[in-house]
mmCIF file of C-alpha atoms in Angstrom:
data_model
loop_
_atom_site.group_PDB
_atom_site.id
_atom_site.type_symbol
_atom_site.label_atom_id
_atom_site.label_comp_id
_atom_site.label_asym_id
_atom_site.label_seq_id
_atom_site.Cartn_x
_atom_site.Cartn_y
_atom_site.Cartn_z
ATOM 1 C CA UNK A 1 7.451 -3.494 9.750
ATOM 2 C CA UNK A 2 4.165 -2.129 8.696
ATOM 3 C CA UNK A 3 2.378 -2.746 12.184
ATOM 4 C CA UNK A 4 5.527 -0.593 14.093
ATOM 5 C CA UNK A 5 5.022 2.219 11.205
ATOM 6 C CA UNK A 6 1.562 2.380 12.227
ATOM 7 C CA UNK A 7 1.788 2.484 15.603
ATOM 8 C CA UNK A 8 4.619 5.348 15.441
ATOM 9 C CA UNK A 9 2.179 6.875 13.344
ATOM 10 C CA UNK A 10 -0.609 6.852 15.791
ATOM 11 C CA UNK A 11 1.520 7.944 18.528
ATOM 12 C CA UNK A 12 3.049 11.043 16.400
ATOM 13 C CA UNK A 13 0.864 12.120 13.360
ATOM 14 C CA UNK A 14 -1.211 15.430 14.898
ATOM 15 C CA UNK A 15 -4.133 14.682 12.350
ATOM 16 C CA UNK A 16 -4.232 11.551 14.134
ATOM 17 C CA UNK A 17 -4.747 13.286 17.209
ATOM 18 C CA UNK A 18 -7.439 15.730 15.990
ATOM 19 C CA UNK A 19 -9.603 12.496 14.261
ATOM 20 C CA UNK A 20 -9.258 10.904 17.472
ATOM 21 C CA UNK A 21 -10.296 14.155 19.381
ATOM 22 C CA UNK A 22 -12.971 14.627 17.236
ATOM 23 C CA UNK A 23 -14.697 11.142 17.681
ATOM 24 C CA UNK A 24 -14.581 11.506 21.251
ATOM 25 C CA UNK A 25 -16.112 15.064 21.260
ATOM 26 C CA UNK A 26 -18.828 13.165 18.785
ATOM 27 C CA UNK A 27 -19.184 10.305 21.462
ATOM 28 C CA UNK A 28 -19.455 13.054 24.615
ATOM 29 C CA UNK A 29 -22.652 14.463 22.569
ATOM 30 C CA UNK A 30 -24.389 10.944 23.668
ATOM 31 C CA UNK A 31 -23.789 11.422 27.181
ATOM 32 C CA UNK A 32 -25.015 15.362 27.318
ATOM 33 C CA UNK A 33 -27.777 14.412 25.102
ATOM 34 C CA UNK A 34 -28.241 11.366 28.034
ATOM 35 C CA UNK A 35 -28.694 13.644 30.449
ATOM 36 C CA UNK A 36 -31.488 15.067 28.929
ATOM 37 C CA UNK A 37 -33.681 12.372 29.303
ATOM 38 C CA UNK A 38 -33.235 11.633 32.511
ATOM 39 C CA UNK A 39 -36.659 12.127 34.738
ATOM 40 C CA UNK A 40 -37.426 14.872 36.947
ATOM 41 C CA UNK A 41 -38.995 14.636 40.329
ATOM 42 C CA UNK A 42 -40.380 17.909 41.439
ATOM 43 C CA UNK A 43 -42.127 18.765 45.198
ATOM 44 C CA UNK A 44 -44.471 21.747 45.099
ATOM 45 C CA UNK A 45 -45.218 23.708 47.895
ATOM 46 C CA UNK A 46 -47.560 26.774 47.892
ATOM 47 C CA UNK A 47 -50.025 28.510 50.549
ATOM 48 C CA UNK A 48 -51.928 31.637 51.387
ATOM 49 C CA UNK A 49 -53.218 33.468 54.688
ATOM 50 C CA UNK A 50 -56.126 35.750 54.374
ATOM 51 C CA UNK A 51 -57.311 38.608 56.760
ATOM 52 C CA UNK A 52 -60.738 39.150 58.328
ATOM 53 C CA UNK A 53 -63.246 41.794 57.998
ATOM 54 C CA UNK A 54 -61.078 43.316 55.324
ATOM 55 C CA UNK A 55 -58.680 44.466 58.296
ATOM 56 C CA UNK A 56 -55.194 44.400 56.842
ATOM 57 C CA UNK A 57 -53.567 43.159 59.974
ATOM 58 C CA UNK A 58 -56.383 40.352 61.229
ATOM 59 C CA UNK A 59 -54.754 37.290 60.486
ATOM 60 C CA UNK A 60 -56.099 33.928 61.485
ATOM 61 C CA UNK A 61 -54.877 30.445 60.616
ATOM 62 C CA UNK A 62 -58.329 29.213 60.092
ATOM 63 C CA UNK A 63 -58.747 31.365 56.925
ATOM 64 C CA UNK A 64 -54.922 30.053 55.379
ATOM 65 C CA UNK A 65 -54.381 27.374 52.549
ATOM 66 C CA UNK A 66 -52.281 25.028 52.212
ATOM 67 C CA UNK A 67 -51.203 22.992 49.045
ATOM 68 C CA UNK A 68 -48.758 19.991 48.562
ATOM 69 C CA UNK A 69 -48.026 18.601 44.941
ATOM 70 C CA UNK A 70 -45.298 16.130 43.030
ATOM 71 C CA UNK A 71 -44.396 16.685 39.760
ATOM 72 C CA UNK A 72 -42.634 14.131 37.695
ATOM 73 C CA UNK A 73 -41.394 14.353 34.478
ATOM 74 C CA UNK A 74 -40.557 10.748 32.695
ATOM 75 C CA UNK A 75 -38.602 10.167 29.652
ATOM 76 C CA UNK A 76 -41.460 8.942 27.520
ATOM 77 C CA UNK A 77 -42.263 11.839 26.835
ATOM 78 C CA UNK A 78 -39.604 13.830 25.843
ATOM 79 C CA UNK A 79 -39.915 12.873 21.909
ATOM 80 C CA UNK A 80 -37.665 15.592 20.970
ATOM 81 C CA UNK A 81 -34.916 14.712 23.403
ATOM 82 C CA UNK A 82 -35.121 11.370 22.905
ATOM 83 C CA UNK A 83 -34.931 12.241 18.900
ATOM 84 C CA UNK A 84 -31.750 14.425 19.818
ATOM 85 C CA UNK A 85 -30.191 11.400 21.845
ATOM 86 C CA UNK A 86 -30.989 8.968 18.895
ATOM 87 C CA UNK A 87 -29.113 11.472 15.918
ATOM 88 C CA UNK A 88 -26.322 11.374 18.722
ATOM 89 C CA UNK A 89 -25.954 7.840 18.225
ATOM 90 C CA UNK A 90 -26.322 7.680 14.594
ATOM 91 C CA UNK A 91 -23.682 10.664 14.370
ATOM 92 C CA UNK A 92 -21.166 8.169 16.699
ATOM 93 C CA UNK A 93 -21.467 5.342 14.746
ATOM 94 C CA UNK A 94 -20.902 7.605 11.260
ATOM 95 C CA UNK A 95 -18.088 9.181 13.180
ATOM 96 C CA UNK A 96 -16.460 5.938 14.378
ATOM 97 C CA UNK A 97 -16.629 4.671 10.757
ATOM 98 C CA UNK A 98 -15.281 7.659 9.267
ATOM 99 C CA UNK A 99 -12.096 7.358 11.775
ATOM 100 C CA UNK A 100 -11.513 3.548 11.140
ATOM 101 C CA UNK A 101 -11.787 4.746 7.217
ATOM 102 C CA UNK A 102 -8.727 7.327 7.993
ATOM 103 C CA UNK A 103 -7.210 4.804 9.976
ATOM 104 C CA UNK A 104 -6.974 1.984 6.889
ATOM 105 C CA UNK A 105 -5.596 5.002 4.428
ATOM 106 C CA UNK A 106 -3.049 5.591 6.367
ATOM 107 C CA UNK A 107 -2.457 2.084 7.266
ATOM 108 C CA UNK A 108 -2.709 1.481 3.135
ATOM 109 C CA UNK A 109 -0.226 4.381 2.582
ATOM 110 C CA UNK A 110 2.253 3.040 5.030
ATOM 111 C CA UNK A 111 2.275 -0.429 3.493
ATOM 112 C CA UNK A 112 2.188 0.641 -0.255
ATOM 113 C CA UNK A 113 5.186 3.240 1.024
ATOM 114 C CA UNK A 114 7.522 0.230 2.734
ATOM 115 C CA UNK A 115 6.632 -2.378 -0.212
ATOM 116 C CA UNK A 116 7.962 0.409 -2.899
ATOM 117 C CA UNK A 117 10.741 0.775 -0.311
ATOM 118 C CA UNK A 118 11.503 -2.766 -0.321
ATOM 119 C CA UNK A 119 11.129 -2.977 -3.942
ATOM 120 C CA UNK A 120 13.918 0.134 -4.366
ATOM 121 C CA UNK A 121 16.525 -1.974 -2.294
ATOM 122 C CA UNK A 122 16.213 -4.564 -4.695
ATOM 123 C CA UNK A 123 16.441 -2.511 -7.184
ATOM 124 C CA UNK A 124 19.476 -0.228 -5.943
ATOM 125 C CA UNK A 125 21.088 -3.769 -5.779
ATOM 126 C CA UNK A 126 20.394 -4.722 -9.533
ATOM 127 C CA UNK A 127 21.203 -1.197 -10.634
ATOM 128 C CA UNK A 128 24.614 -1.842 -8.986
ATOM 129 C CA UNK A 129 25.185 -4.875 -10.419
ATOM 130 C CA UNK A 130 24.337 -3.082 -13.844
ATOM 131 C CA UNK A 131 26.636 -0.656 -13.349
ATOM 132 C CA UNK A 132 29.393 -2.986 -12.653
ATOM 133 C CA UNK A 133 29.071 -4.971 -15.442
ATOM 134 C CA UNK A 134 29.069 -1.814 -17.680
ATOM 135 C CA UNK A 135 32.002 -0.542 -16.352
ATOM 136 C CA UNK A 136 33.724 -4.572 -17.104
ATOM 137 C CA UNK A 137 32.142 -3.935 -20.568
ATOM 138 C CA UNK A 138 33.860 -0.861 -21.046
ATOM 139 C CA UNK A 139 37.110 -1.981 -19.780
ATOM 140 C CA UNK A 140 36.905 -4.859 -22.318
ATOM 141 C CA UNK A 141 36.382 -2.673 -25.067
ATOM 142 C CA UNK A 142 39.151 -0.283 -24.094
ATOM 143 C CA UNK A 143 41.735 -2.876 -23.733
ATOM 144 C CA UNK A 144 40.937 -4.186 -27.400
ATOM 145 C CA UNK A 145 41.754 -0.553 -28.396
ATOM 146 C CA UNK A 146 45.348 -0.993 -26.713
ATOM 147 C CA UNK A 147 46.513 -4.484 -27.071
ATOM 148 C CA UNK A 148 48.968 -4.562 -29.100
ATOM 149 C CA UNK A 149 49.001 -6.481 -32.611
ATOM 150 C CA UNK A 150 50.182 -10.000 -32.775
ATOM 151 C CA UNK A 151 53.365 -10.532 -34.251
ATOM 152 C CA UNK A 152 53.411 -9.607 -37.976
ATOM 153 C CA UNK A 153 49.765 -8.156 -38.017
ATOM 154 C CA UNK A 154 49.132 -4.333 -38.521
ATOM 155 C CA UNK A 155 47.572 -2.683 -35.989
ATOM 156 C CA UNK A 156 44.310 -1.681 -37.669
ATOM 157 C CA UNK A 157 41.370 -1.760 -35.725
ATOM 158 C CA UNK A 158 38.282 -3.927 -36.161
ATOM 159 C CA UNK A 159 35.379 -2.206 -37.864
ATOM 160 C CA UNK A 160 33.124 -2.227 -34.798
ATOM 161 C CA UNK A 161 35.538 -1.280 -31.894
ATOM 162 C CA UNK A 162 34.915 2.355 -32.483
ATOM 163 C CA UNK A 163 31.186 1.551 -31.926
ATOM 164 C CA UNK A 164 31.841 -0.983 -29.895
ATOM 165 C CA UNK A 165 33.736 2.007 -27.271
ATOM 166 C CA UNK A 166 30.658 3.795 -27.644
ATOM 167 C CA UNK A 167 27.609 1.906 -26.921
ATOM 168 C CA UNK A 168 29.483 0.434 -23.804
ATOM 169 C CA UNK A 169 30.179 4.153 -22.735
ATOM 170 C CA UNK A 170 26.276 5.001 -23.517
ATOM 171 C CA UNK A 171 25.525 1.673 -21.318
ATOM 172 C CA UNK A 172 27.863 2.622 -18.742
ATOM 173 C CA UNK A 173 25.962 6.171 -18.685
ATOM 174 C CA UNK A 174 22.866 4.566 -18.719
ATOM 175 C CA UNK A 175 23.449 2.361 -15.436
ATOM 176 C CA UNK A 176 24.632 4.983 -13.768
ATOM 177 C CA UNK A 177 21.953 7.318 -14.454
ATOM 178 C CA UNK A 178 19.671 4.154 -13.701
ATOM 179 C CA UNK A 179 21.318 3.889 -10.165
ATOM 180 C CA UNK A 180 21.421 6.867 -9.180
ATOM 181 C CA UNK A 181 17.542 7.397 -10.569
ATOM 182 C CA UNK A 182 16.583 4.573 -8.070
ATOM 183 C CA UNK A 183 18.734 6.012 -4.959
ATOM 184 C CA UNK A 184 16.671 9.118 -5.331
ATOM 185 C CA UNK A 185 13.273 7.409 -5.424
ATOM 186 C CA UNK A 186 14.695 5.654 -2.485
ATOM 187 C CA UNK A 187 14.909 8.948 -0.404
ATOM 188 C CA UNK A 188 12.069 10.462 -1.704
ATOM 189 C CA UNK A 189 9.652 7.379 -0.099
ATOM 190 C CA UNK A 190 12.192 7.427 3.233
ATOM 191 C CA UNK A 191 11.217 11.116 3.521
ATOM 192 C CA UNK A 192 7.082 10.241 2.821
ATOM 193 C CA UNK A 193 7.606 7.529 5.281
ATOM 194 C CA UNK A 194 9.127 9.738 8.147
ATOM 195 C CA UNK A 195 5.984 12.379 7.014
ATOM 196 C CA UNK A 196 3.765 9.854 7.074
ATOM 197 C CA UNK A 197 4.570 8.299 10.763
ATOM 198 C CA UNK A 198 4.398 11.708 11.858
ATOM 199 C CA UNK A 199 8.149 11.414 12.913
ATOM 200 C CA UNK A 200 9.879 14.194 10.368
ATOM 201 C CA UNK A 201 9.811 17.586 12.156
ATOM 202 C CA UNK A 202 10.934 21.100 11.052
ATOM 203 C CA UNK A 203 12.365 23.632 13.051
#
C-alpha cells in the first residue's frame, strides 16, 4: 500500500536521512543561538596596598583599597543576539517546510508509481486476453485453409482467406508485441519502486 511504501522509504532512502539530518542541525542552531542570550552575572573584585614615605617595603593596611562590584548582563540588550536567535527561527520553520515539501514528492512519486503499477496488471491481463483471442483468430483462419471441400465442390479458396491468414498473423504479432510491451513497463516501475523506497541495493 502507499502508506507501507512510504514508511520503507523513510526507514531506507539515505537522502531521507540527510533531509532529516539537516533539519535537525537547522533546529540545533536555535538552541546555540539560545544560549547566547542567556544573562550574565559577574562579581568583581579588585584592591590595592600602598607604601609609606615612598619606602618600597612600608606597607600598612590603612593606606589599601578595597573594591566590590556586580556586573549583570540581561538579554534586552543583546539586539544582535537576539536578531541571530530570531533568523534561527525563521531558518527552522523554512527548513521544516522545505522537508515536509520533500516528504509529499516522494510520497506523490510513490503513489503515482503503485497506481501505474496497478494500472499495468490490468493491463498485462487484457493484453493476455488479446493475445489469446489472436491466436483463436489465427487458428480459425488456418483451419479454413485446410478443411477439406464439401462433397462435389473444388477446393478453391475464398478470395479473402489469403488476407484473411495475414491480418490475423499481423494481429497475433501485434498482441504479442502489446504484451510483452506492458510486462516491460511493468518491471521498469517495480525497479523505480524498489529505488524509490530506498530498498534496491548494488554491490
Amino acid at each position: 500500500s502507499p502508506l507501507e511504501a512510504l514508511d520503507v522509504a523513510r526507514a531506507n532512502r539515505l537522502d531521507w536521512m540527510n533531509a532529516r539530518a539537516a533539519l535537525v542541525d537547522v533546529w540545533r542552531q536555535i538552541e546555540i543561538r539560545a544560549n547566547a542570550l542567556q544573562s550574565n552575572l559577574n562579581l568583581t573584585l579588585g584592591g590595592d596596598l600602598s607604601t609609606l614615605d615612598n619606602n618600597p617595603l612600608r606597607f600598612r593596611s590603612t593606606t589599601g583599597r578595597f573594591r566590590a562590584g556586580v556586573e549583570f548582563d540581561a538579554p534586552l540588550v543583546r539586539l544582535a543576539e537576539r536578531n541571530l536567535y530570531r533568523e534561527s527561527l525563521i531558518d527552522y520553520q523554512r527548513a521544516r517546510r522545505l522537508y515536509y515539501a520533500y516528504e509529499d514528492r516522494v510520497n506523490q512519486s510513490l503513489r503515482a508509481t503503485l497506481r501505474a503499477l496497478t494500472v499495468d496488471q490490468l493491463n498485462f491481463e487484457i493484453r493476455r486476453a488479446a493475445v489469446s483471442l489472436a491466436l483463436t483468430q489465427t487458428e480459425l483462419t488456418r483451419y479454413r485453409l485446410t478443411r477439406p471441400p464439401k462433397p462435389g465442390e473444388a477446393t478453391v479458396l475464398g478470395a479473402t482467406t489469403s488476407r484473411d491468414l495475414v491480418d490475423s498473423l499481423q494481429a497475433l504479432l501485434n498482441a504479442q508485441n502489446g504484451l510483452l510491451s506492458v510486462w516491460i513497463d511493468y518491471e521498469t516501475l517495480r525497479i523505480n519502486l524498489d529505488l524509490d523506497m530506498g530498498t534496491f541495493r548494488l554491490d
